Short mmCIF file of C-alpha atoms and ligand atoms in Angstrom, two decimals:
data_model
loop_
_atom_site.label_atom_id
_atom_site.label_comp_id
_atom_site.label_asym_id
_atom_site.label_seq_id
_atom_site.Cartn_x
_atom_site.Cartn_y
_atom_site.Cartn_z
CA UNK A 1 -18.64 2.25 9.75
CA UNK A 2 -17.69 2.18 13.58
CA UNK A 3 -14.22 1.68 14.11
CA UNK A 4 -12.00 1.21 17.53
CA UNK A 5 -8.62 2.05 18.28
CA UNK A 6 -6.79 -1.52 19.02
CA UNK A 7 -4.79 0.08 22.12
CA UNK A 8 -7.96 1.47 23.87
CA UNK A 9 -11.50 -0.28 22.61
CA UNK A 10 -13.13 2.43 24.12
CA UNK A 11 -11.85 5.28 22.09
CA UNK A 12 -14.77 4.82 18.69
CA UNK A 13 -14.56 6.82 15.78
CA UNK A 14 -16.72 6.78 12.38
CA UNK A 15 -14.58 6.45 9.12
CA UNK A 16 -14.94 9.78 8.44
CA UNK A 17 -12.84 10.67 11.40
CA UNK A 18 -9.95 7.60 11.13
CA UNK A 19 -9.38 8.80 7.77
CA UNK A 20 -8.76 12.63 9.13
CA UNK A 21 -7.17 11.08 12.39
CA UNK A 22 -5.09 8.44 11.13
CA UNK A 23 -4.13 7.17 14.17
CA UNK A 24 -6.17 6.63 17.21
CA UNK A 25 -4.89 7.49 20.72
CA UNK A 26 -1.15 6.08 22.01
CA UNK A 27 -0.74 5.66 18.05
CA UNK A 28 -3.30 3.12 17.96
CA UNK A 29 -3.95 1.83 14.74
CA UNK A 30 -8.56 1.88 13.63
CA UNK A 31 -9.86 -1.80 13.13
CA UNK A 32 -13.76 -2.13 12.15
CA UNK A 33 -16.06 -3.14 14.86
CA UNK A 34 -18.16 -4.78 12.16
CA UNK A 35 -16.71 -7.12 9.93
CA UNK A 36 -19.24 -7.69 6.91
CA UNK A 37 -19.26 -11.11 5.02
CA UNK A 38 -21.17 -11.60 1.70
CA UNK A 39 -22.94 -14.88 0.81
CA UNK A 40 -21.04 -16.81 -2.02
CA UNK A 41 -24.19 -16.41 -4.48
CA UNK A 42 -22.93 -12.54 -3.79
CA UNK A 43 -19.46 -13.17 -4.52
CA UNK A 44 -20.00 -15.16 -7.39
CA UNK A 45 -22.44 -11.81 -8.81
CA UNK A 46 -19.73 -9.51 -7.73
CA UNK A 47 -16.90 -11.65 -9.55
CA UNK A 48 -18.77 -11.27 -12.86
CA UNK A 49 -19.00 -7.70 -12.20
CA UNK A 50 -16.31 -4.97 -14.13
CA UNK A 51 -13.47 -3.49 -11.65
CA UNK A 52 -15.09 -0.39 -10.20
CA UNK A 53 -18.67 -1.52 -9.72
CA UNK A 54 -17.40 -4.42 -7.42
CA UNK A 55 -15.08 -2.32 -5.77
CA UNK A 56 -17.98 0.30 -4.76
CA UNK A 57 -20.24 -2.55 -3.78
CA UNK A 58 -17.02 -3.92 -1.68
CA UNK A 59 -16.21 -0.43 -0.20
CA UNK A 60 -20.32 0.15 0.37
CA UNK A 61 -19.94 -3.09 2.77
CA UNK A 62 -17.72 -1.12 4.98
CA UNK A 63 -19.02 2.53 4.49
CA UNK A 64 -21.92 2.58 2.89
CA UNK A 65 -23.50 4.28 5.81
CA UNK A 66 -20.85 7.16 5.18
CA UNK A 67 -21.42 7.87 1.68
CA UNK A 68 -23.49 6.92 -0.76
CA UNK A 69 -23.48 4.83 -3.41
CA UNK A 70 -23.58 6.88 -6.45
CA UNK A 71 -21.09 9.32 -4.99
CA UNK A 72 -18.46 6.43 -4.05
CA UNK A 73 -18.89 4.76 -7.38
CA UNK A 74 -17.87 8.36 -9.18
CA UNK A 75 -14.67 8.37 -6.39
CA UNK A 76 -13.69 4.17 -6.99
CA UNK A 77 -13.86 5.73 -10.48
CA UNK A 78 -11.62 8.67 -10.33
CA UNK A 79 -9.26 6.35 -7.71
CA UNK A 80 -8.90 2.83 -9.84
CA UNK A 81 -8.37 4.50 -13.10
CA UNK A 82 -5.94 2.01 -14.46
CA UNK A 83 -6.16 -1.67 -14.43
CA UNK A 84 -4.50 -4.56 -12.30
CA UNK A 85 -4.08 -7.36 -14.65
CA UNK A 86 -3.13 -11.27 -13.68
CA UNK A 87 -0.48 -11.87 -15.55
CA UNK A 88 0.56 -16.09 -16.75
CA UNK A 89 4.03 -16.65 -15.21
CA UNK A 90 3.66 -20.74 -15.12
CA UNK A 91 1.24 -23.53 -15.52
CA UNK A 92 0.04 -22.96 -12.31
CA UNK A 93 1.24 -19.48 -10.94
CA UNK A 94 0.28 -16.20 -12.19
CA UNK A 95 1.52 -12.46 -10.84
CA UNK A 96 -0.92 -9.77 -10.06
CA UNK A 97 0.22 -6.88 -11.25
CA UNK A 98 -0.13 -3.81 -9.74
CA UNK A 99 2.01 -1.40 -10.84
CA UNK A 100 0.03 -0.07 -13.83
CA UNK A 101 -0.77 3.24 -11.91
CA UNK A 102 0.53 6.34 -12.50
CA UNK A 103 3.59 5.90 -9.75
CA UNK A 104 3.94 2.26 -11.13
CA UNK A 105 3.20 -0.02 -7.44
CA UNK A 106 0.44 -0.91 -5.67
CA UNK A 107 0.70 2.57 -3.49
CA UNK A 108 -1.63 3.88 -6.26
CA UNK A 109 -4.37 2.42 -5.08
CA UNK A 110 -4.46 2.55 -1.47
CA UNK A 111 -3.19 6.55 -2.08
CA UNK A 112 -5.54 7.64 -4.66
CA UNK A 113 -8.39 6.16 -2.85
CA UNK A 114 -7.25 7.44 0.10
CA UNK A 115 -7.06 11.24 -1.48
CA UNK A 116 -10.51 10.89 -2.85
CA UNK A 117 -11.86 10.37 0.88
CA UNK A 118 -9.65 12.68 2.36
CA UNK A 119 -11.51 15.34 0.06
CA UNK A 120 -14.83 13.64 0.78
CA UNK A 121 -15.25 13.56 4.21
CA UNK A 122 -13.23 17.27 4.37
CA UNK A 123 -16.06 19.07 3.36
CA UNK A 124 -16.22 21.48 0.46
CA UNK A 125 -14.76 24.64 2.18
CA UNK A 126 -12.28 23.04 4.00
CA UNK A 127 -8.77 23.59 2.68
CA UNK A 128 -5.99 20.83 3.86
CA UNK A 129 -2.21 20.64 3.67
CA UNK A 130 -0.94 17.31 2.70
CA UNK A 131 2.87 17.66 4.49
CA UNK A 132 5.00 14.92 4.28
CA UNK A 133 8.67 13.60 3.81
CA UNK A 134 10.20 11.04 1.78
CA UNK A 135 12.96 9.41 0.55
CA UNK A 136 11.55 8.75 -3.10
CA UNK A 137 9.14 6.39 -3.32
CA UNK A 138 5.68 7.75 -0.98
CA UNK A 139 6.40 11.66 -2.08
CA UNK A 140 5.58 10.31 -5.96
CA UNK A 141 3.02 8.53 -5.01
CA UNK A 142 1.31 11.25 -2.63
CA UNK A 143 1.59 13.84 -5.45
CA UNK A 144 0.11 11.83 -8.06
CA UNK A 145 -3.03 10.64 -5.95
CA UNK A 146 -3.80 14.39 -4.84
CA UNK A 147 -2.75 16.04 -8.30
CA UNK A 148 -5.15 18.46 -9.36
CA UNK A 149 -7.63 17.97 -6.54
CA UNK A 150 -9.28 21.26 -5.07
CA UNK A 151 -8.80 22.68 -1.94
CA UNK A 152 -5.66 20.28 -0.89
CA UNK A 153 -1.72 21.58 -1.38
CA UNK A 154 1.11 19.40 -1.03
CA UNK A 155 4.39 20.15 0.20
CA UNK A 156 6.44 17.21 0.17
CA UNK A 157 9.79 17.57 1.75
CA UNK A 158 13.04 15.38 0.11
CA UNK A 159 16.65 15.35 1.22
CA UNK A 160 18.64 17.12 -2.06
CA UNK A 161 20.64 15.11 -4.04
CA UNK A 162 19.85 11.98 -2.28
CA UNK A 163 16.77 10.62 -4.01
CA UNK A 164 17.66 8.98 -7.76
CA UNK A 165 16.90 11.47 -10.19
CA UNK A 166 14.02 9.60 -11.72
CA UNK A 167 12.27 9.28 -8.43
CA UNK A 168 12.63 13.35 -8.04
CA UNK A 169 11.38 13.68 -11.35
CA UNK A 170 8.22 11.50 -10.81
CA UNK A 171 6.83 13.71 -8.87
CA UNK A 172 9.11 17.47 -9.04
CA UNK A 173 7.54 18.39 -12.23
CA UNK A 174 3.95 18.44 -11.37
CA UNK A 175 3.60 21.86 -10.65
CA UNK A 176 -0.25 23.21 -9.86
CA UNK A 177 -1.36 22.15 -6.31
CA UNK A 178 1.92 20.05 -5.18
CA UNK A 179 5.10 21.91 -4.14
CA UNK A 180 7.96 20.09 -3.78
CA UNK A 181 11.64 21.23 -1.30
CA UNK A 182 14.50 20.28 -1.40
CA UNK A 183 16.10 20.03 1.61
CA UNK A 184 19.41 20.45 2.43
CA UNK A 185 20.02 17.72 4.54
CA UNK A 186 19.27 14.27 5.08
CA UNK A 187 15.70 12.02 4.98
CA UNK A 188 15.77 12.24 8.78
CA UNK A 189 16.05 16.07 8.97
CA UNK A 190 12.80 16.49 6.38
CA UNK A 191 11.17 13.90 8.78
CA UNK A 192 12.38 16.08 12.04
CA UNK A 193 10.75 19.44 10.38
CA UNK A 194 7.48 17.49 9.38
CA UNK A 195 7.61 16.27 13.35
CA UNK A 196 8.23 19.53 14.00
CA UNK A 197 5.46 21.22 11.91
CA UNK A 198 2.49 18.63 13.34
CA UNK A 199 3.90 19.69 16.94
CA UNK A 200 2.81 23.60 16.10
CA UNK A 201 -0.84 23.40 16.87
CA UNK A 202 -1.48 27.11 15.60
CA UNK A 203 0.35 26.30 12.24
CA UNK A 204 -1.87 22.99 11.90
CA UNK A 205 -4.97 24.87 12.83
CA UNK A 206 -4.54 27.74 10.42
CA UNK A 207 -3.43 25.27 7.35
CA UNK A 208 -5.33 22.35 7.52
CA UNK A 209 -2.49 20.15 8.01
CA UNK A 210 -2.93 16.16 7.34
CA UNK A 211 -0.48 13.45 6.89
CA UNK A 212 -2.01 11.12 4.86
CA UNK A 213 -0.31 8.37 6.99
CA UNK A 214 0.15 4.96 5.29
CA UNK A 215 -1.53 3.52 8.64
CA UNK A 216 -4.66 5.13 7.12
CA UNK A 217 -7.76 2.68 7.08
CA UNK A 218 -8.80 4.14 3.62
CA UNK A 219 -5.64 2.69 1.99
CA UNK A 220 -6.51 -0.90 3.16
CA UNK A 221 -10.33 -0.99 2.18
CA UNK A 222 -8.93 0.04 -1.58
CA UNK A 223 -6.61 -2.58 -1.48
CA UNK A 224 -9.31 -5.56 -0.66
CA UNK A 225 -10.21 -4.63 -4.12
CA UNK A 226 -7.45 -5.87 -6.08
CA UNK A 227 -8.03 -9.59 -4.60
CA UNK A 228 -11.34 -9.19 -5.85
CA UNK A 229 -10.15 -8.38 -9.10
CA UNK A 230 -7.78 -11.09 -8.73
CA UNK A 231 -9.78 -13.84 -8.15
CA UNK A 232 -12.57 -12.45 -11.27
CA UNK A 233 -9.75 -12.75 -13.74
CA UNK A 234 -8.97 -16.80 -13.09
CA UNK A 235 -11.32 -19.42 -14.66
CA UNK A 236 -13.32 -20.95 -12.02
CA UNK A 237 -11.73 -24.21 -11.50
CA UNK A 238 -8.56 -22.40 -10.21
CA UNK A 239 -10.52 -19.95 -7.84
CA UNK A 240 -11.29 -22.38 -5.16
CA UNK A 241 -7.52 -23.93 -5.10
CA UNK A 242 -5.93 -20.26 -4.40
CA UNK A 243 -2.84 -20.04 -2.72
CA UNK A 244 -1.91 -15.86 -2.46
CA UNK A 245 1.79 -14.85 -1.38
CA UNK A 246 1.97 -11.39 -0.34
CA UNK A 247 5.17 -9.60 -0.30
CA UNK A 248 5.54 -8.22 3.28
CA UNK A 249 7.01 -5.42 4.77
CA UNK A 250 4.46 -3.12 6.97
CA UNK A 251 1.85 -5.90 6.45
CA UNK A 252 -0.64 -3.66 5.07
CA UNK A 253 -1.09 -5.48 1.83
CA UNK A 254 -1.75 -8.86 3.54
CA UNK A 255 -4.01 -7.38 6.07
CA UNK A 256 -6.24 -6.65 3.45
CA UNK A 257 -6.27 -9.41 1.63
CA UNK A 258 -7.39 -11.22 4.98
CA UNK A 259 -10.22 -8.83 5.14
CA UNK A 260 -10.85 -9.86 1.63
CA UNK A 261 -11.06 -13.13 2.69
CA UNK A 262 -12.99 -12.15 5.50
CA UNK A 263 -15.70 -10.89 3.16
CA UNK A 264 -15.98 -14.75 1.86
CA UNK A 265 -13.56 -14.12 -1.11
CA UNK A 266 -11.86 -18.01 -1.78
CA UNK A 267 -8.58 -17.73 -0.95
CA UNK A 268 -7.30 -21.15 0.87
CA UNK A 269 -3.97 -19.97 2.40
CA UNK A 270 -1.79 -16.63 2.41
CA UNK A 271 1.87 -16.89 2.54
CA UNK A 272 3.52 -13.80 4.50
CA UNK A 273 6.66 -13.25 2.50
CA UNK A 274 9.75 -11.57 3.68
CA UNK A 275 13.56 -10.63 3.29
CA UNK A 276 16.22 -11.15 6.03
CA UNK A 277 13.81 -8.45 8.25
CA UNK A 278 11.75 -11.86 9.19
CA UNK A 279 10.02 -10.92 12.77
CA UNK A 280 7.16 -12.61 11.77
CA UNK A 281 8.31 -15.40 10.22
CA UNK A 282 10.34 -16.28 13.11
CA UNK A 283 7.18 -15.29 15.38
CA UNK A 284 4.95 -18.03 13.14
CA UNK A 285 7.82 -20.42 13.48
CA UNK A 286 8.67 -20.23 17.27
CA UNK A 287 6.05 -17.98 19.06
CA UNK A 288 8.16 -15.29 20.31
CA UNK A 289 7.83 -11.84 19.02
CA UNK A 290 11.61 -10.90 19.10
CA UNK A 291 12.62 -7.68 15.99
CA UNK A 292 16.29 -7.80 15.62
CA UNK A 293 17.54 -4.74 14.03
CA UNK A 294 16.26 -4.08 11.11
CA UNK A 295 19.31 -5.02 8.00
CA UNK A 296 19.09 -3.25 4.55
CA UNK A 297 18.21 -5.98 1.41
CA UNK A 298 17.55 -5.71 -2.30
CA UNK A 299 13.86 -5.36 -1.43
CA UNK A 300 14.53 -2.35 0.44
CA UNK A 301 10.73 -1.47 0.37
CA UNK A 302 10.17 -4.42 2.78
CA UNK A 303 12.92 -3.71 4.94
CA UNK A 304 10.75 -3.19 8.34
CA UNK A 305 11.76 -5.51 11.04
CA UNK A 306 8.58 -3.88 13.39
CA UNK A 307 6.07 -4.30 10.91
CA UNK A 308 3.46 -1.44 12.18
CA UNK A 309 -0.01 -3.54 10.47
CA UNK A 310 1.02 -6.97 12.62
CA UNK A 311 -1.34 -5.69 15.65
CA UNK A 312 -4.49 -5.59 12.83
CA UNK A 313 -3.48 -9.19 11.41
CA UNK A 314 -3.94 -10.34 15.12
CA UNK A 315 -7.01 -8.55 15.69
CA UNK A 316 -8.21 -10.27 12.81
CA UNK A 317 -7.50 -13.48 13.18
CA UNK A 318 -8.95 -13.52 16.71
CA UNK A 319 -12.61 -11.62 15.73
CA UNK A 320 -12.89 -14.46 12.91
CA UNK A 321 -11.52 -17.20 15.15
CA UNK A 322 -8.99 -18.37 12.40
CA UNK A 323 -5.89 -20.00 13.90
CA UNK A 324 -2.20 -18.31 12.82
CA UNK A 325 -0.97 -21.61 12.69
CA UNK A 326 -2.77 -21.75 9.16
CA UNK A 327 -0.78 -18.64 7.76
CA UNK A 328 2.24 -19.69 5.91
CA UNK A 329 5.31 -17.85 6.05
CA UNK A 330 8.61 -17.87 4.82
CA UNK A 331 11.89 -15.46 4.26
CA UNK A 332 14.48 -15.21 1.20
CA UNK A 333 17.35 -13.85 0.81
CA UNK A 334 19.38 -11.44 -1.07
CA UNK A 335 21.37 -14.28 -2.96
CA UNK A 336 17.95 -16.67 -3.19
CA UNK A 337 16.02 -13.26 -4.58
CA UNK A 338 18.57 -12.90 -6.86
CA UNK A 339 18.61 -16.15 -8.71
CA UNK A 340 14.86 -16.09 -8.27
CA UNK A 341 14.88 -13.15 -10.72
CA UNK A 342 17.17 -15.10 -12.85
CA UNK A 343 14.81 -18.15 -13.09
CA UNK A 344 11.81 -15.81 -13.70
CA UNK A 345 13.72 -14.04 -16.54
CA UNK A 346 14.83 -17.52 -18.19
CA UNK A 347 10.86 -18.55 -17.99
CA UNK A 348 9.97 -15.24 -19.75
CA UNK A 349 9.09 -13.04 -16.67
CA UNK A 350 11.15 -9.98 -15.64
CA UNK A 351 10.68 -9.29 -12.03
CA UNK A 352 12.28 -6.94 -9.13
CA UNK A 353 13.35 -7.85 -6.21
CA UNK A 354 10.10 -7.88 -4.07
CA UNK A 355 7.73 -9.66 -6.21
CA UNK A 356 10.25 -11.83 -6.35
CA UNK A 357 10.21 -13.09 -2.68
CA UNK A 358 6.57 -13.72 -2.92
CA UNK A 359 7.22 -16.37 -5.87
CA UNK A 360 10.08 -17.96 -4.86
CA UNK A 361 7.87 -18.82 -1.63
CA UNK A 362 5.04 -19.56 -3.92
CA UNK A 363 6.80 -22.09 -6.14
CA UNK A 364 8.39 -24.05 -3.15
CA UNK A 365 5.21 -24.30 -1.17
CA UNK A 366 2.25 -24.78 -3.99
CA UNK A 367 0.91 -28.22 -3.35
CA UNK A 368 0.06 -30.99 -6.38
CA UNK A 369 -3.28 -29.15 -7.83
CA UNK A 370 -3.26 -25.76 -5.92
CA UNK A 371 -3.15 -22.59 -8.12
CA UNK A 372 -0.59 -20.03 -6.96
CA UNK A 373 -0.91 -15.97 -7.23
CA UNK A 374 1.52 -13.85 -6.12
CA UNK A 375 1.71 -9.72 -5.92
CA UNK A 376 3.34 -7.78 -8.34
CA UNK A 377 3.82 -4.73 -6.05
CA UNK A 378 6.36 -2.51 -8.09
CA UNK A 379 7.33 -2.42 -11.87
CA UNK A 380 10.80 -3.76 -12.30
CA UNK A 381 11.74 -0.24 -13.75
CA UNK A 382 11.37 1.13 -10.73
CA UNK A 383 14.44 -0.80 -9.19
CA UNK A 384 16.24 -0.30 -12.29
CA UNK A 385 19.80 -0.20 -11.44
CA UNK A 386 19.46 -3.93 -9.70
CA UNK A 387 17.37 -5.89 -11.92
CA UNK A 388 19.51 -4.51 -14.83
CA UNK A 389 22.36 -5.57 -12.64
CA UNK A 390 21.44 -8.84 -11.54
CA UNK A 391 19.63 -9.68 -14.70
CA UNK A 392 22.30 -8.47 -16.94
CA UNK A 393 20.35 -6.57 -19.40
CA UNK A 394 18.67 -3.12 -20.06
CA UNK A 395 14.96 -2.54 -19.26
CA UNK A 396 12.87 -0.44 -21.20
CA UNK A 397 11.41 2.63 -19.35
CA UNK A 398 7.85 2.51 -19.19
CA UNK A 399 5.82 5.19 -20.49
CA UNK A 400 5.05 7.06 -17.08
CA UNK A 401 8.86 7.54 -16.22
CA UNK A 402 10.09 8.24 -19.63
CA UNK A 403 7.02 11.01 -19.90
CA UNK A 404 8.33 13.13 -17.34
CA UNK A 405 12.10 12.22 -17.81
CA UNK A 406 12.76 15.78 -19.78
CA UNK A 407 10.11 18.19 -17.98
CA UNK A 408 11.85 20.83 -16.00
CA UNK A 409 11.96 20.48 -12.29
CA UNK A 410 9.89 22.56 -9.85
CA UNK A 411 11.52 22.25 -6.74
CA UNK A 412 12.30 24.54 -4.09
CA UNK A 413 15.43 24.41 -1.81
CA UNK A 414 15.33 24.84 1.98
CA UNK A 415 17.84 24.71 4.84
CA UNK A 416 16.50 22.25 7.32
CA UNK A 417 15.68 25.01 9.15
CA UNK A 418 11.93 24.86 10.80
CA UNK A 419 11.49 28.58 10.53
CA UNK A 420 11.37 29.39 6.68
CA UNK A 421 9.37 25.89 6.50
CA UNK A 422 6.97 27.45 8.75
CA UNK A 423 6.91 30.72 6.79
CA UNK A 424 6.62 28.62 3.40
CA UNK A 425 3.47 26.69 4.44
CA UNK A 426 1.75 29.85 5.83
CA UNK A 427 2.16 32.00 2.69
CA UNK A 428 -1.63 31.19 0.67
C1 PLP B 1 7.39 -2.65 -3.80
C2 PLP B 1 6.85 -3.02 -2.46
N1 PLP B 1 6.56 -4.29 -2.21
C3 PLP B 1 6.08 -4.68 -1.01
C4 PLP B 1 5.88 -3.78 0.01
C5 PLP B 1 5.36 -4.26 1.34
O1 PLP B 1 4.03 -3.89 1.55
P1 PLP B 1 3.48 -3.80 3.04
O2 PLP B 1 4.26 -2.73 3.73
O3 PLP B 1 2.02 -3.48 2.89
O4 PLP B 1 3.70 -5.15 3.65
C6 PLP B 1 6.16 -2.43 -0.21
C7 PLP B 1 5.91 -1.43 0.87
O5 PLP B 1 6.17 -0.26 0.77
C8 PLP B 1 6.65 -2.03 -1.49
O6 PLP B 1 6.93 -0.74 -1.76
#
């Protein structure tokens, strides 16, 4: 797969390389020069197919010419090791649920698949170092998707103290080929020393060092595949009435379900769903691209008021010719999210705050005989302390969290100081 960087057409790489490079030149994000469709008599073969094979024959449309089939089947396999169920909500509106993985949200995907390409297009010999920062939620789900994988370390970098000590646990008592510091200091000062570190073009050389940027293109082909999935698990007179409402923040997720649709999946309309941060809402609605400053909400995961995907949802719509005047929109608020959760709770469904956006938009925009799915992109556990708040009651852990709860952390502590950083990611 050819693919060109959206701020300079001219600059072409092959996936191998926008999965190494991340970004193209002047941070330009990698679109596909090709776009592949599949005829419906394809579709409707691939929808009776199990998870994995139609996600390799999905992928193989893109990069087939990059890696064979056999050996990306064994990968989708390793990646999508957990399932992404459609779960009944209403008559006519189910969730899809993607929080089964081993983080518990719909980062598993995109990450794990992202990992097992990383590795694949490395080459055997070729030893990486995964560095990043975070403030909880992307360190868990970068250690989990490289766990155990040859060749790559992880250092992940977290401000002590200020992560919830379920997050640090997540992914602090790994051990084996992800290390994990503390740093004493704040998100932004990991963040400066990982800036700092990717500036030092002797320490990148000598270690490998990769980012595994959420911009990456391999995250968004593995997330076309849930759609997919989506779509095979509803009886056929619902899959060609098929309203999806993505919950938006970075607008990866409904990127690629337009690329899903792109491939001639049925999906009639999308609805972009976001809190308060609503540049594109407002953009859809008047036609002027105008980010106020970004405000914090309950869906904190969605609080992006510059949404970095918005230049590929563009791209896409003018390569297929589809007109953004036919993608719905809408933004919720705090107090609306909140007794959204409330309603879904008193109809039997426990929801957090983002999945909650997405249905509340859903359920006031579903037309007489449409079918309405929205995306389940975190388990509610995972924003605990509001649901319980909001919903008034406890929620169980699940399994994944409550597994690690009493293991021993194995983190190291650091000044934010570049030097012993530096030091710490040269030692073998
Ligand atoms: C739980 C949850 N929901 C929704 C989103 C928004 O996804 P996207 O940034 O792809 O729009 C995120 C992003 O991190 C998230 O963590």
């Amino acid at each position: 797969m050819k693919l060109y960087n959206l701020k300079d057409h001219n600059e072409q790489v092959s996936f191998s390389q926008a999965v190494k490079q991340g970004l193209g030149s002047q941070q330009g994000l990698f679109f596909p020069l090709e776009l592949p469709e599949f005829e419906l008599t394809d579709i409707d073969a691939m929808l009776e197919m199990d998870f994995v094979s139609r996600s390799s024959k999905i992928l193989s449309a893109y990069i087939g010419d990059e890696i064979a089939p056999h050996q990306l089947a064994e990968r989708v396999k390793t990646a999508f090791a957990f399932p992404a169920p459609v779960a009944k909500v209403s008559e006519d509106i189910s969730c899809l649920e993607l929080f089964h993985g081993p983080t518990l949200a719909f980062k598993d995907f995109g990450g794990r698949f992202m990992a097992q390409m990383l590795s694949y297009v490395s080459g055997a010999d070729e030893k990486i170092t995964i560095l990043t920062a975070t403030s909880g939620d992307t360190g868990a789900a970068v250690a989990h998707a490289f766990y155990g994988m040859e060749n790559v370390r992880v250092v992940i970098l977290y401000p002590q103290g200020k992560i919830s000590p379920l997050q640090e646990k997540l992914f602090c008592t790994l051990g084996g080929n992800i290390e994990t510091i503390a740093i004493d200091g704040d998100f932004d000062a990991c963040q400066a020393l990982v800036k700092q570190a990717f500036d030092d073009e002797e320490l990148k050389k000598a270690i490998g060092l990769n980012s595994a940027n959420s911009i990456n293109i391999s995250r968004l082909l593995a997330q076309i595949c849930y759609y997919f999935e989506a779509v095979a698990q509803l009886p056929q007179e619902k899959r060609n009435q098929l309203v999806v409402s993505v919950p938006s923040g970075n607008f990866g997720d409904l990127t690629a379900g337009l690329l899903a649709k792109s491939l001639g999946l049925p999906i009639k309309r999308f609805i972009a769903a976001t809190n308060a941060n609503d540049t594109v809402p407002r953009f859809l609605e008047g036609g002027s691209w105008t980010p106020n400053a970004t405000v914090a909400t309950l869906s904190n995961a969605m609080d992006v008021s510059q949404p970095n995907n918005w230049p590929r949802v563009e791209e896409l719509f003018r390569r297929k010719t589809w007109r953004l005047t036919d993608l719905a929109y809408g933004a919720v608020s705090d107090e609306t999210t909140q007794s959204t959760m409330r309603e879904l709770a008193e109809i039997g469904y426990i929801s957090e705050p983002h999945a909650a956006i997405a249905y509340r938009l859903l359920r006031d925009q579903l037309q007489e005989g449409e079918f309405g799915l929205f995306l389940g992109t975190a388990h509610p556990a995972k924003f605990k302390e509001s649901v319980e708040e909001i919903l008034g009651q406890t929620l169980p852990l699940p399994q994944a969290l409550a597994d690690r709860a009493d293991l021993p952390l194995l983190s190291h502590t650091m000044q934010a100081d570049f030097a012993p950083l530096r030091a710490f990611l040269l030692k073998a």
